């Protein structure tokens, strides 16, 4: 009964493809986030949703589109994948916006 | 601008020795401060957090951190390091400004533990 889960754990794909990463939390939290960790392990927020409403969009290319079908899920769809998209993507959730964030195990995306 | 600096990219300590990982932040409003740990190939686990009150906070696995507003610091300490503490440690700041929940992370400190 993992609190924040992500699928898949690993994703290897070719440049130009479209892929999705899924995130689910069973903590009953209102807010969910996507972070990107680059090859230097630097973590940067990409998006945040509160009750299915987008509240943070950090100058991420339009190729990245988050979707929140309900409070417990926040998916990340990426179009036309580029080499620079290779990274580890972390989902997180918090009870409300601004409270402690709990992270998922990450999805390692490799674009060839 | 809001930022977090972890001055030590890599630290090596002997097992049983004490540990201090440094974190300095720049934040215009009242900060919330966090330390997370990332073991190889794993997600981030929350070690401890500071929101308000007592400036010395206790966390899991025997870690503690002290918030010093005058020095804009939130250093992480452990009196006796275990081999299993080898990991990447991240300091992060969030807070009341806009209350968006945005966390700003430091660059991380890699901890290596010698037997």
Tab-separated table of N, CA, C and O in Angstrom, chain A residues 19-104:
chain	number	residue	atom	x	y	z
A	19	UNK	N	4.953	9.917	-24.742
A	19	UNK	CA	4.855	8.963	-23.633
A	19	UNK	C	4.126	9.598	-22.452
A	19	UNK	O	4.068	10.828	-22.323
A	20	UNK	N	3.610	8.739	-21.579
A	20	UNK	CA	2.942	9.209	-20.367
A	20	UNK	C	3.516	8.528	-19.144
A	20	UNK	O	3.924	7.361	-19.204
A	21	UNK	N	3.515	9.267	-18.047
A	21	UNK	CA	3.886	8.730	-16.739
A	21	UNK	C	2.684	8.942	-15.816
A	21	UNK	O	2.086	10.035	-15.825
A	22	UNK	N	2.369	7.910	-15.049
A	22	UNK	CA	1.194	8.013	-14.176
A	22	UNK	C	1.609	8.115	-12.727
A	22	UNK	O	2.620	7.548	-12.307
A	23	UNK	N	0.806	8.837	-11.954
A	23	UNK	CA	1.052	8.980	-10.523
A	23	UNK	C	-0.260	8.858	-9.769
A	23	UNK	O	-1.279	9.437	-10.170
A	24	UNK	N	-0.203	8.126	-8.677
A	24	UNK	CA	-1.383	7.957	-7.832
A	24	UNK	C	-0.977	8.091	-6.380
A	24	UNK	O	0.070	7.578	-5.977
A	25	UNK	N	-1.809	8.754	-5.595
A	25	UNK	CA	-1.558	8.814	-4.151
A	25	UNK	C	-2.803	8.347	-3.409
A	25	UNK	O	-3.923	8.684	-3.801
A	26	UNK	N	-2.561	7.579	-2.347
A	26	UNK	CA	-3.686	7.057	-1.557
A	26	UNK	C	-3.700	7.679	-0.166
A	26	UNK	O	-4.177	7.072	0.796
A	27	UNK	N	-3.155	8.896	-0.062
A	27	UNK	CA	-3.072	9.595	1.218
A	27	UNK	C	-4.242	10.529	1.454
A	27	UNK	O	-4.324	11.143	2.514
A	28	UNK	N	-5.113	10.677	0.461
A	28	UNK	CA	-6.224	11.613	0.601
A	28	UNK	C	-5.804	13.072	0.491
A	28	UNK	O	-6.514	13.968	0.941
A	29	UNK	N	-4.631	13.312	-0.081
A	29	UNK	CA	-4.115	14.670	-0.207
A	29	UNK	C	-4.828	15.448	-1.308
A	29	UNK	O	-5.354	14.874	-2.262
A	30	UNK	N	-4.814	16.780	-1.151
A	30	UNK	CA	-5.463	17.653	-2.133
A	30	UNK	C	-4.526	18.110	-3.235
A	30	UNK	O	-4.971	18.509	-4.304
A	31	UNK	N	-3.213	18.129	-2.952
A	31	UNK	CA	-2.268	18.743	-3.878
A	31	UNK	C	-1.247	17.720	-4.356
A	31	UNK	O	-0.744	16.920	-3.586
A	32	UNK	N	-0.974	17.778	-5.662
A	32	UNK	CA	0.019	16.878	-6.257
A	32	UNK	C	0.976	17.677	-7.126
A	32	UNK	O	0.646	18.761	-7.616
A	33	UNK	N	2.186	17.132	-7.291
A	33	UNK	CA	3.279	17.862	-7.952
A	33	UNK	C	4.044	16.926	-8.884
A	33	UNK	O	4.109	15.722	-8.663
A	34	UNK	N	4.683	17.543	-9.878
A	34	UNK	CA	5.688	16.863	-10.682
A	34	UNK	C	7.005	17.635	-10.568
A	34	UNK	O	7.025	18.861	-10.716
A	35	UNK	N	8.081	16.886	-10.303
A	35	UNK	CA	9.429	17.440	-10.260
A	35	UNK	C	10.291	16.702	-11.285
A	35	UNK	O	10.078	15.519	-11.557
A	36	UNK	N	11.290	17.414	-11.783
A	36	UNK	CA	12.274	16.800	-12.682
A	36	UNK	C	13.636	16.820	-11.990
A	36	UNK	O	14.052	17.869	-11.467
A	37	UNK	N	14.327	15.673	-11.987
A	37	UNK	CA	15.681	15.607	-11.457
A	37	UNK	C	16.631	15.331	-12.611
A	37	UNK	O	16.573	14.275	-13.227
A	38	UNK	N	17.529	16.272	-12.864
A	38	UNK	CA	18.418	16.116	-14.010
A	38	UNK	C	19.618	15.236	-13.670
A	38	UNK	O	19.716	14.696	-12.570
A	39	UNK	N	20.523	15.138	-14.630
A	39	UNK	CA	21.661	14.226	-14.474
A	39	UNK	C	22.596	14.656	-13.355
A	39	UNK	O	23.367	13.858	-12.826
A	40	UNK	N	22.540	15.921	-12.962
A	40	UNK	CA	23.348	16.414	-11.841
A	40	UNK	C	22.588	16.314	-10.519
A	40	UNK	O	23.013	16.881	-9.517
A	41	UNK	N	21.444	15.631	-10.557
A	41	UNK	CA	20.591	15.388	-9.381
A	41	UNK	C	19.881	16.645	-8.893
A	41	UNK	O	19.336	16.651	-7.796
A	42	UNK	N	19.846	17.687	-9.716
A	42	UNK	CA	19.151	18.901	-9.327
A	42	UNK	C	17.647	18.702	-9.523
A	42	UNK	O	17.206	18.272	-10.589
A	43	UNK	N	16.886	19.027	-8.495
A	43	UNK	CA	15.432	18.846	-8.510
A	43	UNK	C	14.734	20.174	-8.746
A	43	UNK	O	14.993	21.154	-8.041
A	44	UNK	N	13.796	20.166	-9.702
A	44	UNK	CA	13.082	21.406	-9.982
A	44	UNK	C	11.611	21.102	-10.190
A	44	UNK	O	11.262	20.135	-10.868
A	45	UNK	N	10.758	21.930	-9.614
A	45	UNK	CA	9.331	21.700	-9.770
A	45	UNK	C	8.911	22.025	-11.201
A	45	UNK	O	9.453	22.927	-11.842
A	46	UNK	N	7.958	21.227	-11.679
A	46	UNK	CA	7.410	21.475	-13.006
A	46	UNK	C	5.965	21.974	-12.893
A	46	UNK	O	5.602	23.008	-13.433
A	47	UNK	N	5.148	21.194	-12.210
A	47	UNK	CA	3.725	21.502	-12.114
A	47	UNK	C	3.217	21.188	-10.715
A	47	UNK	O	3.781	20.369	-9.998
A	48	UNK	N	2.086	21.856	-10.390
A	48	UNK	CA	1.372	21.499	-9.179
A	48	UNK	C	-0.121	21.636	-9.443
A	48	UNK	O	-0.556	22.588	-10.100
A	49	UNK	N	-0.880	20.686	-8.910
A	49	UNK	CA	-2.336	20.707	-9.018
A	49	UNK	C	-2.924	20.670	-7.622
A	49	UNK	O	-2.494	19.889	-6.777
A	50	UNK	N	-3.921	21.502	-7.398
A	50	UNK	CA	-4.650	21.476	-6.146
A	50	UNK	C	-6.114	21.196	-6.456
A	50	UNK	O	-6.761	21.978	-7.168
A	51	UNK	N	-6.621	20.080	-5.959
A	51	UNK	CA	-8.007	19.714	-6.258
A	51	UNK	C	-8.298	19.760	-7.762
A	51	UNK	O	-9.297	20.326	-8.200
A	52	UNK	N	-7.429	19.186	-8.525
A	52	UNK	CA	-7.533	19.067	-9.981
A	52	UNK	C	-7.321	20.391	-10.719
A	52	UNK	O	-7.487	20.457	-11.930
A	53	UNK	N	-6.938	21.445	-10.002
A	53	UNK	CA	-6.723	22.729	-10.655
A	53	UNK	C	-5.237	23.042	-10.695
A	53	UNK	O	-4.546	22.948	-9.673
A	54	UNK	N	-4.747	23.449	-11.861
A	54	UNK	CA	-3.335	23.787	-12.017
A	54	UNK	C	-2.998	25.051	-11.242
A	54	UNK	O	-3.643	26.089	-11.423
A	55	UNK	N	-1.977	24.973	-10.353
A	55	UNK	CA	-1.594	26.160	-9.598
A	55	UNK	C	-0.134	26.550	-9.821
A	55	UNK	O	0.257	27.664	-9.548
A	56	UNK	N	0.677	25.642	-10.276
A	56	UNK	CA	2.062	25.967	-10.613
A	56	UNK	C	2.347	25.402	-12.002
A	56	UNK	O	2.071	24.253	-12.290
A	57	UNK	N	2.931	26.257	-12.845
A	57	UNK	CA	3.409	25.820	-14.150
A	57	UNK	C	4.717	26.552	-14.367
A	57	UNK	O	4.738	27.740	-14.672
A	58	UNK	N	5.825	25.856	-14.138
A	58	UNK	CA	7.128	26.511	-14.082
A	58	UNK	C	7.831	26.538	-15.433
A	58	UNK	O	8.763	25.784	-15.659
A	59	UNK	N	7.399	27.356	-16.319
A	59	UNK	CA	8.056	27.552	-17.624
A	59	UNK	C	8.535	26.245	-18.230
A	59	UNK	O	9.695	26.088	-18.620
A	60	UNK	N	7.627	25.298	-18.248
A	60	UNK	CA	7.915	23.996	-18.834
A	60	UNK	C	7.438	24.032	-20.282
A	60	UNK	O	6.400	24.620	-20.582
A	61	UNK	N	8.202	23.438	-21.230
A	61	UNK	CA	7.751	23.445	-22.629
A	61	UNK	C	6.331	22.913	-22.787
A	61	UNK	O	5.885	22.034	-22.035
A	62	UNK	N	5.652	23.403	-23.805
A	62	UNK	CA	4.267	22.976	-24.059
A	62	UNK	C	4.151	21.499	-24.369
A	62	UNK	O	3.047	20.942	-24.322
A	63	UNK	N	5.270	20.881	-24.684
A	63	UNK	CA	5.245	19.445	-24.973
A	63	UNK	C	4.855	18.637	-23.734
A	63	UNK	O	4.460	17.483	-23.832
A	64	UNK	N	5.001	19.248	-22.575
A	64	UNK	CA	4.648	18.583	-21.321
A	64	UNK	C	3.239	19.006	-20.924
A	64	UNK	O	2.964	20.206	-20.790
A	65	UNK	N	2.367	18.036	-20.739
A	65	UNK	CA	1.000	18.389	-20.347
A	65	UNK	C	0.557	17.496	-19.194
A	65	UNK	O	0.425	16.281	-19.346
A	66	UNK	N	0.354	18.104	-18.039
A	66	UNK	CA	-0.163	17.343	-16.914
A	66	UNK	C	-1.676	17.198	-17.023
A	66	UNK	O	-2.347	18.047	-17.600
A	67	UNK	N	-2.171	16.090	-16.459
A	67	UNK	CA	-3.626	15.871	-16.445
A	67	UNK	C	-3.997	15.272	-15.095
A	67	UNK	O	-3.374	14.312	-14.653
A	68	UNK	N	-5.019	15.864	-14.487
A	68	UNK	CA	-5.446	15.365	-13.188
A	68	UNK	C	-6.898	14.938	-13.279
A	68	UNK	O	-7.806	15.756	-13.122
A	69	UNK	N	-7.165	13.655	-13.528
A	69	UNK	CA	-8.551	13.200	-13.664
A	69	UNK	C	-9.337	13.275	-12.355
A	69	UNK	O	-10.555	13.441	-12.367
A	70	UNK	N	-8.616	13.134	-11.241
A	70	UNK	CA	-9.232	13.292	-9.931
A	70	UNK	C	-8.135	13.645	-8.937
A	70	UNK	O	-6.953	13.651	-9.290
A	71	UNK	N	-8.522	13.899	-7.700
A	71	UNK	CA	-7.549	14.364	-6.692
A	71	UNK	C	-6.425	13.382	-6.441
A	71	UNK	O	-5.356	13.756	-6.028
A	72	UNK	N	-6.684	12.114	-6.678
A	72	UNK	CA	-5.704	11.079	-6.339
A	72	UNK	C	-4.723	10.788	-7.467
A	72	UNK	O	-3.776	10.022	-7.278
A	73	UNK	N	-4.931	11.372	-8.623
A	73	UNK	CA	-4.101	11.052	-9.775
A	73	UNK	C	-3.590	12.316	-10.468
A	73	UNK	O	-4.334	13.292	-10.636
A	74	UNK	N	-2.323	12.255	-10.853
A	74	UNK	CA	-1.746	13.330	-11.667
A	74	UNK	C	-0.804	12.674	-12.664
A	74	UNK	O	0.220	12.118	-12.282
A	75	UNK	N	-1.189	12.723	-13.926
A	75	UNK	CA	-0.402	12.095	-14.969
A	75	UNK	C	0.378	13.154	-15.745
A	75	UNK	O	-0.006	14.328	-15.792
A	76	UNK	N	1.472	12.709	-16.329
A	76	UNK	CA	2.314	13.626	-17.114
A	76	UNK	C	2.477	13.050	-18.506
A	76	UNK	O	3.002	11.944	-18.668
A	77	UNK	N	1.996	13.793	-19.487
A	77	UNK	CA	2.133	13.361	-20.870
A	77	UNK	C	3.187	14.230	-21.542
A	77	UNK	O	3.179	15.460	-21.381
A	78	UNK	N	4.071	13.576	-22.285
A	78	UNK	CA	5.139	14.314	-22.962
A	78	UNK	C	5.084	14.000	-24.454
A	78	UNK	O	5.163	12.832	-24.843
A	79	UNK	N	4.943	15.040	-25.246
A	79	UNK	CA	4.917	14.881	-26.708
A	79	UNK	C	6.297	15.112	-27.292
A	79	UNK	O	7.120	15.840	-26.726
A	80	UNK	N	6.528	14.504	-28.430
A	80	UNK	CA	7.750	14.769	-29.219
A	80	UNK	C	8.989	14.778	-28.336
A	80	UNK	O	9.712	15.783	-28.242
A	81	UNK	N	9.246	13.680	-27.702
A	81	UNK	CA	10.343	13.596	-26.736
A	81	UNK	C	11.680	13.992	-27.351
A	81	UNK	O	11.994	13.668	-28.508
A	82	UNK	N	12.489	14.705	-26.554
A	82	UNK	CA	13.822	15.155	-26.960
A	82	UNK	C	14.859	14.541	-26.028
A	82	UNK	O	14.539	14.114	-24.917
A	83	UNK	N	16.104	14.539	-26.510
A	83	UNK	CA	17.179	13.972	-25.699
A	83	UNK	C	17.257	14.631	-24.312
A	83	UNK	O	17.493	13.960	-23.302
A	84	UNK	N	17.020	15.933	-24.293
A	84	UNK	CA	17.132	16.681	-23.036
A	84	UNK	C	16.035	16.374	-22.029
A	84	UNK	O	16.093	16.830	-20.887
A	85	UNK	N	15.042	15.613	-22.452
A	85	UNK	CA	13.978	15.223	-21.522
A	85	UNK	C	14.407	14.053	-20.643
A	85	UNK	O	13.709	13.715	-19.678
A	86	UNK	N	15.534	13.440	-20.983
A	86	UNK	CA	16.032	12.327	-20.172
A	86	UNK	C	16.298	12.826	-18.758
A	86	UNK	O	17.038	13.791	-18.556
A	87	UNK	N	15.687	12.184	-17.795
A	87	UNK	CA	15.774	12.629	-16.400
A	87	UNK	C	14.992	11.642	-15.550
A	87	UNK	O	14.387	10.699	-16.072
A	88	UNK	N	15.011	11.900	-14.249
A	88	UNK	CA	14.112	11.169	-13.353
A	88	UNK	C	12.984	12.117	-12.984
A	88	UNK	O	13.227	13.253	-12.556
A	89	UNK	N	11.764	11.651	-13.149
A	89	UNK	CA	10.596	12.475	-12.863
A	89	UNK	C	9.943	11.955	-11.584
A	89	UNK	O	9.632	10.772	-11.459
A	90	UNK	N	9.761	12.869	-10.637
A	90	UNK	CA	9.167	12.509	-9.356
A	90	UNK	C	7.804	13.153	-9.206
A	90	UNK	O	7.633	14.347	-9.473
A	91	UNK	N	6.883	12.353	-8.743
A	91	UNK	CA	5.571	12.846	-8.347
A	91	UNK	C	5.584	13.013	-6.836
A	91	UNK	O	6.299	12.281	-6.119
A	92	UNK	N	4.835	13.971	-6.332
A	92	UNK	CA	4.727	14.177	-4.892
A	92	UNK	C	3.315	14.621	-4.568
A	92	UNK	O	2.571	15.068	-5.457
A	93	UNK	N	2.949	14.493	-3.306
A	93	UNK	CA	1.641	14.999	-2.894
A	93	UNK	C	1.761	15.617	-1.516
A	93	UNK	O	2.674	15.300	-0.739
A	94	UNK	N	0.826	16.525	-1.208
A	94	UNK	CA	0.757	17.112	0.129
A	94	UNK	C	-0.704	17.299	0.497
A	94	UNK	O	-1.565	17.421	-0.371
A	95	UNK	N	-0.936	17.346	1.797
A	95	UNK	CA	-2.318	17.429	2.271
A	95	UNK	C	-3.017	18.657	1.691
A	95	UNK	O	-4.121	18.581	1.171
A	96	UNK	N	-2.320	19.778	1.820
A	96	UNK	CA	-2.798	21.001	1.187
A	96	UNK	C	-1.577	21.671	0.589
A	96	UNK	O	-0.440	21.305	0.881
A	97	UNK	N	-1.827	22.676	-0.230
A	97	UNK	CA	-0.719	23.403	-0.833
A	97	UNK	C	0.124	24.057	0.258
A	97	UNK	O	-0.400	24.770	1.100
A	98	UNK	N	1.422	23.788	0.259
A	98	UNK	CA	2.298	24.390	1.249
A	98	UNK	C	2.650	23.482	2.404
A	98	UNK	O	3.540	23.798	3.187
A	99	UNK	N	1.969	22.372	2.545
A	99	UNK	CA	2.318	21.455	3.633
A	99	UNK	C	3.346	20.430	3.141
A	99	UNK	O	3.762	20.464	1.993
A	100	UNK	N	3.743	19.554	4.013
A	100	UNK	CA	4.823	18.617	3.732
A	100	UNK	C	4.510	17.767	2.506
A	100	UNK	O	3.409	17.225	2.381
A	101	UNK	N	5.498	17.617	1.641
A	101	UNK	CA	5.326	16.844	0.420
A	101	UNK	C	5.943	15.460	0.583
A	101	UNK	O	7.038	15.310	1.122
A	102	UNK	N	5.221	14.467	0.076
A	102	UNK	CA	5.675	13.081	0.095
A	102	UNK	C	5.877	12.646	-1.347
A	102	UNK	O	4.999	12.830	-2.191
A	103	UNK	N	7.043	12.039	-1.573
A	103	UNK	CA	7.454	11.754	-2.939
A	103	UNK	C	7.245	10.297	-3.316
A	103	UNK	O	7.345	9.391	-2.488
A	104	UNK	N	7.005	10.105	-4.609
A	104	UNK	CA	6.963	8.770	-5.172
A	104	UNK	C	8.371	8.274	-5.453
A	104	UNK	O	9.339	8.992	-5.249
